[in-house]
Tab-separated table of C-alpha atoms in Angstrom:
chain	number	residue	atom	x	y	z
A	8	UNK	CA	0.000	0.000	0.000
A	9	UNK	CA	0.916	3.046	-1.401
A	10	UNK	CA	0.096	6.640	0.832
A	11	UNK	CA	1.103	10.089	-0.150
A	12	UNK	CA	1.119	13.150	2.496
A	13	UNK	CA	2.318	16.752	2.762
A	14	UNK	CA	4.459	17.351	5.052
A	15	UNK	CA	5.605	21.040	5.727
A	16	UNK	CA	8.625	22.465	7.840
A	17	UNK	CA	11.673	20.359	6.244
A	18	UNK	CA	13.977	22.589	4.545
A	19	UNK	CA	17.411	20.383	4.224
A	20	UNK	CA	18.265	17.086	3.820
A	21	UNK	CA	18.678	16.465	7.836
A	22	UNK	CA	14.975	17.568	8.069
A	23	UNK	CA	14.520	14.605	5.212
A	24	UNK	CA	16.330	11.904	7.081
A	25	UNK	CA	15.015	12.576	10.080
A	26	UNK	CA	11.187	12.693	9.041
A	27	UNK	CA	12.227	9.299	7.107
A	28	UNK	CA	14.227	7.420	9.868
A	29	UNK	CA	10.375	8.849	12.677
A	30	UNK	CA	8.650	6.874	10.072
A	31	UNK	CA	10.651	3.806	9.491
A	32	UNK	CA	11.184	3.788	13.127
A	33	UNK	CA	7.156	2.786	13.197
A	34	UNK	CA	7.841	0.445	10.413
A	35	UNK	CA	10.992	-0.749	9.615
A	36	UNK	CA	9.506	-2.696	6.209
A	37	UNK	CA	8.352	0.471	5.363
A	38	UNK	CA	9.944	2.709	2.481
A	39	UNK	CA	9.983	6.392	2.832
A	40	UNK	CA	10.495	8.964	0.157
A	41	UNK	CA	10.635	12.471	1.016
A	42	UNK	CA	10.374	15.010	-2.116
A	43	UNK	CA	12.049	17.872	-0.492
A	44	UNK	CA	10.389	20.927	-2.823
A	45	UNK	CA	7.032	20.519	-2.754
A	46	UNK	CA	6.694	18.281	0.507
A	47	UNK	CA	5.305	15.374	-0.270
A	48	UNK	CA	6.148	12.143	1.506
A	49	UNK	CA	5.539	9.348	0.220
A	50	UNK	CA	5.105	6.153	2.185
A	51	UNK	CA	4.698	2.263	1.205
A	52	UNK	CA	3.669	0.242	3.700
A	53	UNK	CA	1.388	-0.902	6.702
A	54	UNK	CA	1.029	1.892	8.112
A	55	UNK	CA	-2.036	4.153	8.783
A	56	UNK	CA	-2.271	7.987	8.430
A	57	UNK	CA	-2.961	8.328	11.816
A	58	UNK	CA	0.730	6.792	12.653
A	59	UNK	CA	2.070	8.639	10.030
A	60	UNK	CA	0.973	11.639	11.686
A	61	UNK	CA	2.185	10.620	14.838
A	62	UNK	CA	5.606	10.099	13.484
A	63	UNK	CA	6.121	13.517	11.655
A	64	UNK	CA	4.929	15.210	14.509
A	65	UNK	CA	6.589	13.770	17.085
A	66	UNK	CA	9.776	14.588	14.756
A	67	UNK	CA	8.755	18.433	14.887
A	68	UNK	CA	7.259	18.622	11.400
A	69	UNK	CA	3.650	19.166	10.188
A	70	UNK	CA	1.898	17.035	8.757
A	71	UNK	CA	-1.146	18.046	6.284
A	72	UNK	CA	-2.395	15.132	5.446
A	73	UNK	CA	-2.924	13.088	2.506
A	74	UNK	CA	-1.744	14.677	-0.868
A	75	UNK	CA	-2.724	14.116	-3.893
A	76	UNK	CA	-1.608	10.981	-5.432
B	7	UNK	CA	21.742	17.779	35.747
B	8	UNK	CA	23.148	19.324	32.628
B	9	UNK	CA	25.076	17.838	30.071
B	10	UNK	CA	26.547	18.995	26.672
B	11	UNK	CA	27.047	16.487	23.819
B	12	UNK	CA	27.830	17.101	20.057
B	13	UNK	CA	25.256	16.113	17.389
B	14	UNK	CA	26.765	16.502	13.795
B	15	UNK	CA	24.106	16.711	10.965
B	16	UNK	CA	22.394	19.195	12.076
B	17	UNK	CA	22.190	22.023	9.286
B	18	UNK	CA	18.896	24.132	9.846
B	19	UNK	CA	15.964	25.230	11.967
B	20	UNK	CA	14.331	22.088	11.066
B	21	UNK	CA	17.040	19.848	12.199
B	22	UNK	CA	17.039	21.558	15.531
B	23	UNK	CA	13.252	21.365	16.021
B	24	UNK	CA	13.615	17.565	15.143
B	25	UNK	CA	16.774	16.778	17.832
B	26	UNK	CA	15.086	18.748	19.932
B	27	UNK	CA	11.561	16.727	20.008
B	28	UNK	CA	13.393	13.250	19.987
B	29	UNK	CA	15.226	14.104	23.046
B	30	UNK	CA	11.941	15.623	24.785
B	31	UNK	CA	9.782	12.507	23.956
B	32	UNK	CA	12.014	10.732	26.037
B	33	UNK	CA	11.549	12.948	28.835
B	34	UNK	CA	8.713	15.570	28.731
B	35	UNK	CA	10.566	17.418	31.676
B	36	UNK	CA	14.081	17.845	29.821
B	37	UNK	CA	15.424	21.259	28.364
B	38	UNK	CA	17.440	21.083	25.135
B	39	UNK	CA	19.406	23.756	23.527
B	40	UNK	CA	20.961	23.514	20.731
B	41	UNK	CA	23.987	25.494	19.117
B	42	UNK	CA	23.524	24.789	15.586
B	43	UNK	CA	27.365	25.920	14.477
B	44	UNK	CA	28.935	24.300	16.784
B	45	UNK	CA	26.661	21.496	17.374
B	46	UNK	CA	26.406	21.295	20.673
B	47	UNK	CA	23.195	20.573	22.351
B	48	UNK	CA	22.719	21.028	26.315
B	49	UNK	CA	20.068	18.917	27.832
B	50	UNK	CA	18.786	19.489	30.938
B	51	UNK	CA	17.201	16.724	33.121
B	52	UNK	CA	17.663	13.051	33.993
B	53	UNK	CA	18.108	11.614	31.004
B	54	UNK	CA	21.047	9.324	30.457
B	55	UNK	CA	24.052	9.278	28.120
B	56	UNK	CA	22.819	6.522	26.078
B	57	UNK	CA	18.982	7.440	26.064
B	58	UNK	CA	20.484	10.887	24.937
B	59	UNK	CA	21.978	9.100	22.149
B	60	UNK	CA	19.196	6.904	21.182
B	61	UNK	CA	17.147	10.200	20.408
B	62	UNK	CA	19.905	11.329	18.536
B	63	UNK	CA	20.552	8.692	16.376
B	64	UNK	CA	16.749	7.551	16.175
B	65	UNK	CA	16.225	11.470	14.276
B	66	UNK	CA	18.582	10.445	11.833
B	67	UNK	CA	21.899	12.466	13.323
B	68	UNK	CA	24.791	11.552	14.249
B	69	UNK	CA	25.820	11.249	18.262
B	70	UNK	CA	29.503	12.145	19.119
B	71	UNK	CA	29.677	12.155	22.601
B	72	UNK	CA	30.002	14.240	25.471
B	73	UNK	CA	31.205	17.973	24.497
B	74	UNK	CA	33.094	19.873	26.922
B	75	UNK	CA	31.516	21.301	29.402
């Protein structure tokens, strides 16, 4: 399962890597890819949007929720 | 207790904001400052050593140990 969200607040590849590793952290089957312009993340796996959310927050980003796939 | 310990990776507001919150949901009662140059981040509270580092590396950055004080 395929799930894409905006994300807002990363600015630099640290803010990338650490969004990815709060999500993996959840999931570690999970794949992450953060597209660092416009904010989307992009995330395959179990996962629901609610732990998502969780995960990007607790990191000290925003989430927006899902963006259009 | 404070305690000074260098974080490398670190490059921008968001990277702070993300140390910062790792550290923190380990101990809601812990301050953390962070000198993003030098990359030295002062945590105040009872958190240990290695729970300081698990935060660390669990946000993606890199743990190098105690700083001077």
């Amino acid at each position: 399962m395929s799930a894409k969200y905006k994300v807002s607040g990363m600015t630099c590849g640290g803010c990338v890597r650490s969004v990815t590793n709060a999500i993996t952290a959840r999931d570690s089957a999970a794949t992450v890819e953060v597209d660092l312009p416009t904010g989307v993340v992009t995330v395959d796996g179990d996962l629901s949007e609610d732990t998502v959310k969780d995960a990007v927050e607790g990191a000290g980003f925003d989430f927006g929720g899902r963006a259009a796939a």
